[in-house]
PDB file of C-alpha atoms in Angstrom:
ATOM      1  CA  MET A   1     211.848  83.175 243.927  1.00  0.00           C
ATOM      2  CA  ARG A   2     210.822  82.487 240.348  1.00  0.00           C
ATOM      3  CA  PRO A   3     207.579  84.255 239.376  1.00  0.00           C
ATOM      4  CA  THR A   4     205.762  81.278 237.887  1.00  0.00           C
ATOM      5  CA  GLY A   5     202.445  81.717 239.688  1.00  0.00           C
ATOM      6  CA  PRO A   6     200.789  82.796 242.950  1.00  0.00           C
ATOM      7  CA  LEU A   7     202.458  81.800 246.212  1.00  0.00           C
ATOM      8  CA  HIS A   8     200.859  79.101 248.354  1.00  0.00           C
ATOM      9  CA  LEU A   9     201.230  77.878 251.929  1.00  0.00           C
ATOM     10  CA  GLY A  10     204.048  75.567 250.904  1.00  0.00           C
ATOM     11  CA  ASN A  11     206.031  78.580 249.672  1.00  0.00           C
ATOM     12  CA  TYR A  12     205.194  80.478 252.828  1.00  0.00           C
ATOM     13  CA  HIS A  13     206.295  77.791 255.279  1.00  0.00           C
ATOM     14  CA  GLY A  14     209.146  76.586 253.093  1.00  0.00           C
ATOM     15  CA  ALA A  15     210.830  79.957 252.637  1.00  0.00           C
ATOM     16  CA  LEU A  16     208.878  83.168 253.038  1.00  0.00           C
ATOM     17  CA  ALA A  17     208.181  82.945 256.775  1.00  0.00           C
ATOM     18  CA  ASN A  18     211.895  82.380 257.391  1.00  0.00           C
ATOM     19  CA  TRP A  19     212.785  85.354 255.205  1.00  0.00           C
ATOM     20  CA  VAL A  20     210.511  87.590 257.241  1.00  0.00           C
ATOM     21  CA  ASP A  21     212.316  86.465 260.394  1.00  0.00           C
ATOM     22  CA  MET A  22     215.792  86.827 258.857  1.00  0.00           C
ATOM     23  CA  GLN A  23     215.343  90.440 257.796  1.00  0.00           C
ATOM     24  CA  ASP A  24     215.489  91.457 261.468  1.00  0.00           C
ATOM     25  CA  ARG A  25     218.876  89.744 261.886  1.00  0.00           C
ATOM     26  CA  TYR A  26     220.706  90.165 258.576  1.00  0.00           C
ATOM     27  CA  ASP A  27     221.259  92.633 255.769  1.00  0.00           C
ATOM     28  CA  CYS A  28     219.073  90.828 253.233  1.00  0.00           C
ATOM     29  CA  PHE A  29     218.620  90.985 249.475  1.00  0.00           C
ATOM     30  CA  PHE A  30     215.457  89.274 248.180  1.00  0.00           C
ATOM     31  CA  PHE A  31     214.722  89.325 244.477  1.00  0.00           C
ATOM     32  CA  ILE A  32     212.097  88.114 242.046  1.00  0.00           C
ATOM     33  CA  ALA A  33     213.976  85.929 239.550  1.00  0.00           C
ATOM     34  CA  ASP A  34     212.118  86.687 236.339  1.00  0.00           C
ATOM     35  CA  TRP A  35     215.069  85.730 234.115  1.00  0.00           C
ATOM     36  CA  HIS A  36     215.168  82.375 235.894  1.00  0.00           C
ATOM     37  CA  ALA A  37     211.499  81.893 235.072  1.00  0.00           C
ATOM     38  CA  LEU A  38     212.447  81.976 231.400  1.00  0.00           C
ATOM     39  CA  THR A  39     214.627  78.870 231.780  1.00  0.00           C
ATOM     40  CA  SER A  40     211.538  76.663 231.836  1.00  0.00           C
ATOM     41  CA  ASP A  41     208.772  79.001 230.607  1.00  0.00           C
ATOM     42  CA  TYR A  42     210.530  80.603 227.644  1.00  0.00           C
ATOM     43  CA  GLU A  43     207.785  79.532 225.226  1.00  0.00           C
ATOM     44  CA  ASN A  44     205.026  81.341 227.131  1.00  0.00           C
ATOM     45  CA  PRO A  45     206.590  84.354 228.877  1.00  0.00           C
ATOM     46  CA  GLY A  46     203.537  86.600 228.698  1.00  0.00           C
ATOM     47  CA  SER A  47     202.345  85.991 232.249  1.00  0.00           C
ATOM     48  CA  ILE A  48     205.724  86.485 233.940  1.00  0.00           C
ATOM     49  CA  SER A  49     205.346  90.261 234.338  1.00  0.00           C
ATOM     50  CA  THR A  50     201.932  89.789 235.962  1.00  0.00           C
ATOM     51  CA  PHE A  51     203.353  87.184 238.320  1.00  0.00           C
ATOM     52  CA  VAL A  52     206.195  89.585 239.236  1.00  0.00           C
ATOM     53  CA  HIS A  53     203.700  92.163 240.467  1.00  0.00           C
ATOM     54  CA  GLU A  54     201.600  89.559 242.278  1.00  0.00           C
ATOM     55  CA  MET A  55     204.653  88.021 243.933  1.00  0.00           C
ATOM     56  CA  MET A  56     205.771  91.361 245.308  1.00  0.00           C
ATOM     57  CA  ILE A  57     202.295  91.842 246.778  1.00  0.00           C
ATOM     58  CA  ASP A  58     202.543  88.371 248.361  1.00  0.00           C
ATOM     59  CA  TRP A  59     205.936  89.267 249.841  1.00  0.00           C
ATOM     60  CA  LEU A  60     204.767  92.578 251.271  1.00  0.00           C
ATOM     61  CA  SER A  61     201.569  91.019 252.585  1.00  0.00           C
ATOM     62  CA  ALA A  62     203.531  88.256 254.329  1.00  0.00           C
ATOM     63  CA  GLY A  63     205.737  90.782 256.116  1.00  0.00           C
ATOM     64  CA  LEU A  64     208.812  91.481 254.001  1.00  0.00           C
ATOM     65  CA  SER A  65     209.610  95.166 254.415  1.00  0.00           C
ATOM     66  CA  PRO A  66     211.397  97.508 251.988  1.00  0.00           C
ATOM     67  CA  ASP A  67     212.591  99.395 255.082  1.00  0.00           C
ATOM     68  CA  LYS A  68     214.424  96.314 256.386  1.00  0.00           C
ATOM     69  CA  SER A  69     215.477  94.475 253.223  1.00  0.00           C
ATOM     70  CA  THR A  70     216.369  95.181 249.612  1.00  0.00           C
ATOM     71  CA  LEU A  71     213.460  93.879 247.519  1.00  0.00           C
ATOM     72  CA  PHE A  72     214.097  93.964 243.797  1.00  0.00           C
ATOM     73  CA  VAL A  73     213.500  92.431 240.385  1.00  0.00           C
ATOM     74  CA  GLN A  74     216.334  90.516 238.737  1.00  0.00           C
ATOM     75  CA  SER A  75     215.867  91.849 235.203  1.00  0.00           C
ATOM     76  CA  LEU A  76     215.987  95.457 236.437  1.00  0.00           C
ATOM     77  CA  VAL A  77     219.622  94.929 237.489  1.00  0.00           C
ATOM     78  CA  ARG A  78     221.326  94.186 234.160  1.00  0.00           C
ATOM     79  CA  GLU A  79     224.672  93.621 235.895  1.00  0.00           C
ATOM     80  CA  HIS A  80     223.413  90.126 236.764  1.00  0.00           C
ATOM     81  CA  ALA A  81     223.521  89.258 233.069  1.00  0.00           C
ATOM     82  CA  GLU A  82     227.044  90.627 232.673  1.00  0.00           C
ATOM     83  CA  LEU A  83     228.394  88.658 235.624  1.00  0.00           C
ATOM     84  CA  PHE A  84     226.567  85.552 234.379  1.00  0.00           C
ATOM     85  CA  LEU A  85     228.334  85.911 231.027  1.00  0.00           C
ATOM     86  CA  ILE A  86     231.746  86.259 232.657  1.00  0.00           C
ATOM     87  CA  LEU A  87     231.198  83.335 235.025  1.00  0.00           C
ATOM     88  CA  SER A  88     229.974  81.156 232.143  1.00  0.00           C
ATOM     89  CA  MET A  89     233.424  81.532 230.571  1.00  0.00           C
ATOM     90  CA  ILE A  90     235.106  79.781 233.500  1.00  0.00           C
ATOM     91  CA  THR A  91     232.485  77.228 234.624  1.00  0.00           C
ATOM     92  CA  PRO A  92     233.208  73.645 233.473  1.00  0.00           C
ATOM     93  CA  VAL A  93     230.232  71.981 231.794  1.00  0.00           C
ATOM     94  CA  PRO A  94     230.529  68.775 233.924  1.00  0.00           C
ATOM     95  CA  TRP A  95     229.806  70.858 237.039  1.00  0.00           C
ATOM     96  CA  LEU A  96     226.437  71.761 235.516  1.00  0.00           C
ATOM     97  CA  GLU A  97     225.617  68.320 234.176  1.00  0.00           C
ATOM     98  CA  ARG A  98     226.047  66.710 237.590  1.00  0.00           C
ATOM     99  CA  ASN A  99     223.617  69.158 239.205  1.00  0.00           C
ATOM    100  CA  PRO A 100     220.914  66.888 240.749  1.00  0.00           C
ATOM    101  CA  THR A 101     218.146  69.426 240.160  1.00  0.00           C
ATOM    102  CA  TYR A 102     219.015  69.577 236.457  1.00  0.00           C
ATOM    103  CA  LYS A 103     218.597  65.812 236.168  1.00  0.00           C
ATOM    104  CA  ASP A 104     215.368  65.777 238.188  1.00  0.00           C
ATOM    105  CA  GLN A 105     213.756  68.606 236.242  1.00  0.00           C
ATOM    106  CA  ILE A 106     214.554  66.990 232.895  1.00  0.00           C
ATOM    107  CA  ILE A 107     212.530  63.977 234.059  1.00  0.00           C
ATOM    108  CA  GLN A 108     209.712  65.821 235.853  1.00  0.00           C
ATOM    109  CA  LEU A 109     209.135  68.414 233.122  1.00  0.00           C
ATOM    110  CA  GLU A 110     209.234  65.992 230.225  1.00  0.00           C
ATOM    111  CA  ASN A 111     206.464  67.955 228.499  1.00  0.00           C
ATOM    112  CA  LYS A 112     208.852  70.887 228.038  1.00  0.00           C
ATOM    113  CA  ASP A 113     211.938  71.137 225.849  1.00  0.00           C
ATOM    114  CA  LEU A 114     214.683  71.865 228.371  1.00  0.00           C
ATOM    115  CA  SER A 115     217.589  71.059 226.069  1.00  0.00           C
ATOM    116  CA  THR A 116     218.714  74.688 226.143  1.00  0.00           C
ATOM    117  CA  PHE A 117     221.901  76.400 227.259  1.00  0.00           C
ATOM    118  CA  GLY A 118     219.863  78.619 229.559  1.00  0.00           C
ATOM    119  CA  PHE A 119     218.445  75.664 231.466  1.00  0.00           C
ATOM    120  CA  LEU A 120     221.782  73.865 231.701  1.00  0.00           C
ATOM    121  CA  GLY A 121     223.511  77.070 232.763  1.00  0.00           C
ATOM    122  CA  TYR A 122     220.979  78.384 235.244  1.00  0.00           C
ATOM    123  CA  PRO A 123     223.265  77.533 238.236  1.00  0.00           C
ATOM    124  CA  VAL A 124     225.784  79.986 236.760  1.00  0.00           C
ATOM    125  CA  LEU A 125     223.162  82.735 236.688  1.00  0.00           C
ATOM    126  CA  GLN A 126     222.190  81.702 240.198  1.00  0.00           C
ATOM    127  CA  ALA A 127     225.831  82.025 241.270  1.00  0.00           C
ATOM    128  CA  ALA A 128     225.963  85.500 239.734  1.00  0.00           C
ATOM    129  CA  ASP A 129     222.798  86.448 241.625  1.00  0.00           C
ATOM    130  CA  ILE A 130     224.370  85.437 244.929  1.00  0.00           C
ATOM    131  CA  ILE A 131     227.984  86.576 244.697  1.00  0.00           C
ATOM    132  CA  MET A 132     227.023  89.889 243.094  1.00  0.00           C
ATOM    133  CA  TYR A 133     226.150  91.083 246.601  1.00  0.00           C
ATOM    134  CA  LYS A 134     229.108  89.289 248.210  1.00  0.00           C
ATOM    135  CA  ALA A 135     226.679  87.245 250.238  1.00  0.00           C
ATOM    136  CA  ASN A 136     228.066  85.368 253.206  1.00  0.00           C
ATOM    137  CA  GLY A 137     224.985  83.197 253.555  1.00  0.00           C
ATOM    138  CA  VAL A 138     222.078  81.870 251.498  1.00  0.00           C
ATOM    139  CA  PRO A 139     218.901  80.619 253.229  1.00  0.00           C
ATOM    140  CA  VAL A 140     217.995  77.232 251.752  1.00  0.00           C
ATOM    141  CA  GLY A 141     216.381  73.940 252.614  1.00  0.00           C
ATOM    142  CA  ILE A 142     218.527  70.822 252.799  1.00  0.00           C
ATOM    143  CA  ASP A 143     217.606  69.816 249.228  1.00  0.00           C
ATOM    144  CA  GLN A 144     219.025  73.083 247.874  1.00  0.00           C
ATOM    145  CA  VAL A 145     222.474  72.801 249.462  1.00  0.00           C
ATOM    146  CA  PRO A 146     223.992  71.463 246.183  1.00  0.00           C
ATOM    147  CA  HIS A 147     222.971  74.747 244.518  1.00  0.00           C
ATOM    148  CA  VAL A 148     224.965  76.729 247.050  1.00  0.00           C
ATOM    149  CA  GLU A 149     227.929  74.361 246.662  1.00  0.00           C
ATOM    150  CA  ILE A 150     228.061  75.038 242.917  1.00  0.00           C
ATOM    151  CA  THR A 151     228.065  78.763 243.692  1.00  0.00           C
ATOM    152  CA  ARG A 152     230.947  78.255 246.136  1.00  0.00           C
ATOM    153  CA  GLU A 153     232.909  76.325 243.496  1.00  0.00           C
ATOM    154  CA  ILE A 154     232.370  79.026 240.880  1.00  0.00           C
ATOM    155  CA  ALA A 155     233.394  81.793 243.304  1.00  0.00           C
ATOM    156  CA  ARG A 156     236.465  79.766 244.322  1.00  0.00           C
ATOM    157  CA  ARG A 157     237.460  79.275 240.679  1.00  0.00           C
ATOM    158  CA  PHE A 158     237.054  82.986 239.891  1.00  0.00           C
ATOM    159  CA  ASN A 159     239.197  83.918 242.906  1.00  0.00           C
ATOM    160  CA  PHE A 160     241.858  81.376 241.915  1.00  0.00           C
ATOM    161  CA  LEU A 161     242.064  82.734 238.374  1.00  0.00           C
ATOM    162  CA  TYR A 162     241.763  86.463 239.019  1.00  0.00           C
ATOM    163  CA  GLY A 163     242.330  87.215 242.702  1.00  0.00           C
ATOM    164  CA  ASN A 164     240.078  87.336 245.747  1.00  0.00           C
ATOM    165  CA  VAL A 165     236.950  89.258 244.855  1.00  0.00           C
ATOM    166  CA  PHE A 166     234.128  87.084 246.181  1.00  0.00           C
ATOM    167  CA  PRO A 167     233.468  85.404 249.533  1.00  0.00           C
ATOM    168  CA  GLU A 168     232.334  81.785 249.360  1.00  0.00           C
ATOM    169  CA  PRO A 169     228.747  81.858 250.653  1.00  0.00           C
ATOM    170  CA  GLU A 170     227.592  79.344 253.222  1.00  0.00           C
ATOM    171  CA  ALA A 171     224.239  77.611 253.128  1.00  0.00           C
ATOM    172  CA  ILE A 172     222.041  78.796 255.988  1.00  0.00           C
ATOM    173  CA  LEU A 173     219.791  75.823 256.645  1.00  0.00           C
ATOM    174  CA  THR A 174     216.385  77.198 257.488  1.00  0.00           C
ATOM    175  CA  PRO A 175     213.785  75.302 259.508  1.00  0.00           C
ATOM    176  CA  THR A 176     210.735  74.425 257.456  1.00  0.00           C
ATOM    177  CA  SER A 177     207.351  73.059 258.418  1.00  0.00           C
ATOM    178  CA  LYS A 178     206.485  70.206 256.100  1.00  0.00           C
ATOM    179  CA  ILE A 179     203.112  71.009 254.635  1.00  0.00           C
ATOM    180  CA  LEU A 180     201.447  68.873 251.988  1.00  0.00           C
ATOM    181  CA  GLY A 181     198.781  69.684 249.451  1.00  0.00           C
ATOM    182  CA  LEU A 182     195.091  68.876 249.615  1.00  0.00           C
ATOM    183  CA  ASP A 183     195.782  65.392 248.225  1.00  0.00           C
ATOM    184  CA  ARG A 184     198.818  64.671 250.465  1.00  0.00           C
ATOM    185  CA  ARG A 185     201.272  65.206 247.625  1.00  0.00           C
ATOM    186  CA  LYS A 186     203.753  68.064 247.656  1.00  0.00           C
ATOM    187  CA  MET A 187     201.827  71.321 247.540  1.00  0.00           C
ATOM    188  CA  SER A 188     202.198  72.647 244.017  1.00  0.00           C
ATOM    189  CA  LYS A 189     200.192  74.730 241.577  1.00  0.00           C
ATOM    190  CA  SER A 190     201.024  72.076 238.967  1.00  0.00           C
ATOM    191  CA  TYR A 191     199.110  69.486 241.010  1.00  0.00           C
ATOM    192  CA  HIS A 192     196.147  71.834 241.572  1.00  0.00           C
ATOM    193  CA  ASN A 193     196.318  70.967 245.293  1.00  0.00           C
ATOM    194  CA  ALA A 194     197.438  74.265 246.791  1.00  0.00           C
ATOM    195  CA  ILE A 195     195.973  76.819 249.170  1.00  0.00           C
ATOM    196  CA  TYR A 196     197.200  80.220 248.031  1.00  0.00           C
ATOM    197  CA  LEU A 197     198.007  83.244 250.154  1.00  0.00           C
ATOM    198  CA  SER A 198     195.604  85.165 247.920  1.00  0.00           C
ATOM    199  CA  ASP A 199     192.664  82.760 248.362  1.00  0.00           C
ATOM    200  CA  THR A 200     189.457  84.180 249.834  1.00  0.00           C
ATOM    201  CA  PRO A 201     187.981  82.702 253.040  1.00  0.00           C
ATOM    202  CA  GLU A 202     185.266  81.053 250.967  1.00  0.00           C
ATOM    203  CA  THR A 203     187.826  79.449 248.662  1.00  0.00           C
ATOM    204  CA  ILE A 204     189.909  78.240 251.597  1.00  0.00           C
ATOM    205  CA  ALA A 205     186.873  76.660 253.262  1.00  0.00           C
ATOM    206  CA  ALA A 206     185.891  74.926 250.015  1.00  0.00           C
ATOM    207  CA  LYS A 207     189.412  73.599 249.484  1.00  0.00           C
ATOM    208  CA  VAL A 208     189.745  72.331 253.039  1.00  0.00           C
ATOM    209  CA  ALA A 209     186.480  70.451 252.603  1.00  0.00           C
ATOM    210  CA  THR A 210     188.148  68.371 249.871  1.00  0.00           C
ATOM    211  CA  MET A 211     191.266  67.497 251.869  1.00  0.00           C
ATOM    212  CA  ILE A 212     192.192  63.839 252.246  1.00  0.00           C
ATOM    213  CA  THR A 213     192.019  62.613 255.839  1.00  0.00           C
ATOM    214  CA  ASP A 214     192.768  59.173 257.316  1.00  0.00           C
ATOM    215  CA  PRO A 215     192.013  56.869 254.330  1.00  0.00           C
ATOM    216  CA  ASN A 216     191.127  54.028 256.716  1.00  0.00           C
ATOM    217  CA  ARG A 217     188.317  56.008 258.323  1.00  0.00           C
ATOM    218  CA  ALA A 218     185.435  55.137 256.017  1.00  0.00           C
ATOM    219  CA  ARG A 219     182.512  55.974 258.348  1.00  0.00           C
ATOM    220  CA  ARG A 220     181.809  58.606 260.982  1.00  0.00           C
ATOM    221  CA  LYS A 221     181.863  56.061 263.801  1.00  0.00           C
ATOM    222  CA  ASP A 222     185.237  54.602 262.761  1.00  0.00           C
ATOM    223  CA  PRO A 223     188.150  55.649 264.994  1.00  0.00           C
ATOM    224  CA  GLY A 224     190.747  57.672 263.114  1.00  0.00           C
ATOM    225  CA  ASN A 225     194.508  58.086 263.250  1.00  0.00           C
ATOM    226  CA  PRO A 226     195.554  61.765 263.326  1.00  0.00           C
ATOM    227  CA  ASP A 227     199.189  60.762 262.739  1.00  0.00           C
ATOM    228  CA  ILE A 228     198.407  60.002 259.079  1.00  0.00           C
ATOM    229  CA  CYS A 229     195.817  62.729 258.569  1.00  0.00           C
ATOM    230  CA  ASN A 230     196.799  65.794 256.578  1.00  0.00           C
ATOM    231  CA  VAL A 231     194.143  67.948 258.240  1.00  0.00           C
ATOM    232  CA  PHE A 232     195.734  67.253 261.622  1.00  0.00           C
ATOM    233  CA  GLU A 233     199.093  68.515 260.312  1.00  0.00           C
ATOM    234  CA  PHE A 234     197.381  71.808 259.471  1.00  0.00           C
ATOM    235  CA  HIS A 235     195.804  71.866 262.937  1.00  0.00           C
ATOM    236  CA  LYS A 236     199.282  71.717 264.458  1.00  0.00           C
ATOM    237  CA  LEU A 237     200.263  74.788 262.436  1.00  0.00           C
ATOM    238  CA  TYR A 238     197.129  76.900 262.756  1.00  0.00           C
ATOM    239  CA  SER A 239     195.027  75.758 265.716  1.00  0.00           C
ATOM    240  CA  PRO A 240     195.634  76.562 269.390  1.00  0.00           C
ATOM    241  CA  PRO A 241     197.198  73.777 271.512  1.00  0.00           C
ATOM    242  CA  GLU A 242     193.937  72.963 273.266  1.00  0.00           C
ATOM    243  CA  THR A 243     192.240  72.367 269.898  1.00  0.00           C
ATOM    244  CA  VAL A 244     195.131  70.224 268.687  1.00  0.00           C
ATOM    245  CA  ASN A 245     194.919  68.102 271.846  1.00  0.00           C
ATOM    246  CA  ARG A 246     191.162  67.811 271.536  1.00  0.00           C
ATOM    247  CA  VAL A 247     191.257  66.716 267.890  1.00  0.00           C
ATOM    248  CA  ASN A 248     194.054  64.263 268.609  1.00  0.00           C
ATOM    249  CA  ARG A 249     192.002  62.662 271.374  1.00  0.00           C
ATOM    250  CA  GLU A 250     188.530  62.783 269.858  1.00  0.00           C
ATOM    251  CA  CYS A 251     189.578  61.583 266.399  1.00  0.00           C
ATOM    252  CA  ARG A 252     191.044  58.411 267.879  1.00  0.00           C
ATOM    253  CA  SER A 253     187.819  57.716 269.758  1.00  0.00           C
ATOM    254  CA  ALA A 254     185.509  58.806 266.889  1.00  0.00           C
ATOM    255  CA  GLU A 255     184.029  61.594 269.040  1.00  0.00           C
ATOM    256  CA  ILE A 256     184.748  64.061 266.236  1.00  0.00           C
ATOM    257  CA  GLY A 257     184.052  63.447 262.553  1.00  0.00           C
ATOM    258  CA  CYS A 258     186.167  64.511 259.596  1.00  0.00           C
ATOM    259  CA  VAL A 259     183.698  67.190 258.487  1.00  0.00           C
ATOM    260  CA  GLU A 260     183.690  68.856 261.910  1.00  0.00           C
ATOM    261  CA  CYS A 261     187.465  68.505 262.114  1.00  0.00           C
ATOM    262  CA  LYS A 262     187.922  70.190 258.728  1.00  0.00           C
ATOM    263  CA  ASN A 263     185.514  73.011 259.566  1.00  0.00           C
ATOM    264  CA  LEU A 264     187.372  73.653 262.803  1.00  0.00           C
ATOM    265  CA  MET A 265     190.737  73.783 261.070  1.00  0.00           C
ATOM    266  CA  ALA A 266     189.450  75.905 258.177  1.00  0.00           C
ATOM    267  CA  GLY A 267     188.179  78.535 260.604  1.00  0.00           C
ATOM    268  CA  ASN A 268     191.555  78.728 262.354  1.00  0.00           C
ATOM    269  CA  LEU A 269     193.445  78.815 259.058  1.00  0.00           C
ATOM    270  CA  ILE A 270     191.247  81.611 257.715  1.00  0.00           C
ATOM    271  CA  GLU A 271     191.749  83.613 260.912  1.00  0.00           C
ATOM    272  CA  ALA A 272     195.522  83.071 260.867  1.00  0.00           C
ATOM    273  CA  LEU A 273     195.771  84.347 257.291  1.00  0.00           C
ATOM    274  CA  LYS A 274     193.619  87.427 257.945  1.00  0.00           C
ATOM    275  CA  PRO A 275     196.587  89.807 258.479  1.00  0.00           C
ATOM    276  CA  ILE A 276     198.045  88.698 255.137  1.00  0.00           C
ATOM    277  CA  ARG A 277     194.676  89.166 253.400  1.00  0.00           C
ATOM    278  CA  ASP A 278     194.255  92.626 254.898  1.00  0.00           C
ATOM    279  CA  LYS A 279     197.699  93.747 253.745  1.00  0.00           C
ATOM    280  CA  ARG A 280     197.097  92.237 250.328  1.00  0.00           C
ATOM    281  CA  ALA A 281     193.884  94.233 249.966  1.00  0.00           C
ATOM    282  CA  TYR A 282     195.829  97.407 250.770  1.00  0.00           C
ATOM    283  CA  TYR A 283     198.582  96.768 248.235  1.00  0.00           C
ATOM    284  CA  GLU A 284     196.121  95.665 245.566  1.00  0.00           C
ATOM    285  CA  ALA A 285     194.413  99.030 246.021  1.00  0.00           C
ATOM    286  CA  HIS A 286     197.784 100.825 245.665  1.00  0.00           C
ATOM    287  CA  PRO A 287     199.526  99.312 242.612  1.00  0.00           C
ATOM    288  CA  ARG A 288     201.677 102.408 242.134  1.00  0.00           C
ATOM    289  CA  LEU A 289     203.145 101.911 245.602  1.00  0.00           C
ATOM    290  CA  VAL A 290     204.077  98.312 244.746  1.00  0.00           C
ATOM    291  CA  LYS A 291     205.835  99.476 241.573  1.00  0.00           C
ATOM    292  CA  ASP A 292     207.661 102.220 243.483  1.00  0.00           C
ATOM    293  CA  ILE A 293     208.889  99.660 246.035  1.00  0.00           C
ATOM    294  CA  MET A 294     210.195  97.415 243.239  1.00  0.00           C
ATOM    295  CA  MET A 295     211.947 100.322 241.528  1.00  0.00           C
ATOM    296  CA  ALA A 296     213.495 101.695 244.717  1.00  0.00           C
ATOM    297  CA  GLY A 297     214.765  98.265 245.730  1.00  0.00           C
ATOM    298  CA  SER A 298     216.154  97.642 242.256  1.00  0.00           C
ATOM    299  CA  ASP A 299     217.943 101.006 242.367  1.00  0.00           C
ATOM    300  CA  ARG A 300     219.589 100.039 245.686  1.00  0.00           C
ATOM    301  CA  ALA A 301     220.587  96.634 244.339  1.00  0.00           C
ATOM    302  CA  ARG A 302     221.944  98.186 241.141  1.00  0.00           C
ATOM    303  CA  ALA A 303     224.220 100.528 243.106  1.00  0.00           C
ATOM    304  CA  VAL A 304     225.823  97.550 244.854  1.00  0.00           C
ATOM    305  CA  ALA A 305     225.988  95.552 241.616  1.00  0.00           C
ATOM    306  CA  ARG A 306     227.756  98.348 239.752  1.00  0.00           C
ATOM    307  CA  GLN A 307     230.440  98.531 242.410  1.00  0.00           C
ATOM    308  CA  THR A 308     230.931  94.762 242.282  1.00  0.00           C
ATOM    309  CA  MET A 309     231.201  94.772 238.499  1.00  0.00           C
ATOM    310  CA  ASP A 310     233.846  97.500 238.632  1.00  0.00           C
ATOM    311  CA  GLU A 311     235.907  95.136 240.796  1.00  0.00           C
ATOM    312  CA  VAL A 312     235.217  92.200 238.476  1.00  0.00           C
ATOM    313  CA  ARG A 313     236.267  94.090 235.353  1.00  0.00           C
ATOM    314  CA  ALA A 314     239.441  95.242 237.065  1.00  0.00           C
ATOM    315  CA  ALA A 315     240.205  91.687 238.195  1.00  0.00           C
ATOM    316  CA  ILE A 316     239.857  90.242 234.678  1.00  0.00           C
ATOM    317  CA  LYS A 317     241.701  93.199 233.129  1.00  0.00           C
ATOM    318  CA  LEU A 318     238.673  94.431 231.178  1.00  0.00           C
ATOM    319  CA  LYS A 319     238.388  97.790 232.894  1.00  0.00           C
ATOM    320  CA  LEU A 320     239.330  99.916 229.913  1.00  0.00           C
ATOM    321  CA  ASN A 321     240.898 103.345 230.238  1.00  0.00           C
ATOM    322  CA  LEU A 322     239.693 105.286 227.220  1.00  0.00           C
ATOM    323  CA  ALA A 323     240.635 108.724 228.513  1.00  0.00           C
TER     324      ALA A 323
END
């Protein structure tokens, strides 16, 4: 994940919850991609280091464990940069220019100058991040499959040119719960419509109170349609089945109003996030422990990366014997 701000419920349901589940079934490497953050935020990098620390706290609070997975920071494993450089020598520019995310981001982030080599070449760095650990699988949503395909193509080209060093990773499609922001747009810090994992109960309650419900329900006595109500989608994630059934029934008959419905959901959401808040409070009180976890994970990742780079240098005949 790129450390560009605090994590919200969209991040949690879109990726983090699946990562927590996967670490019990796979040998996992999860890293904070601070170099990747520079591809779009190179003009204002000052907050990245703060976001790195906060993101690790979010990860630990959500259930990622340094005892089960390797948790590290990209820039602390310099071998990523070396492999990126080598892969950039063999990656055709048209492969990067056809990347759909590259085209989309150029349009969406029109307020930023993204006409840089780093932004165009970020899939090459991403490929280095993945194949460095000889990953067999990468957990992604369906919209990110093209990213994995570029990685597979780059690994395939390296193997063709220099011999079989890297496996071609498969995309592991992970189930995601679609969760929208307070205004029914995609949940994003850029839209100021997010509920963050670090929000206090008071903040969560205040945010839920502003959520858009059924736009056709203008008055309390008007029947509503839960199927188009964002609050009801949150109920299905955070409320017990009996509450979901009750809201579904009583909204349609106007027995329950939007204010009561929101208050009910907010209480269940706050309760569901309590274990994350409690863990966050612990790690916030122990910043040295968070730093030690990042360093230990980066040391483990670096040991693997060094071994991989020895193989890469040998494959491209740059392993010099100066004895």
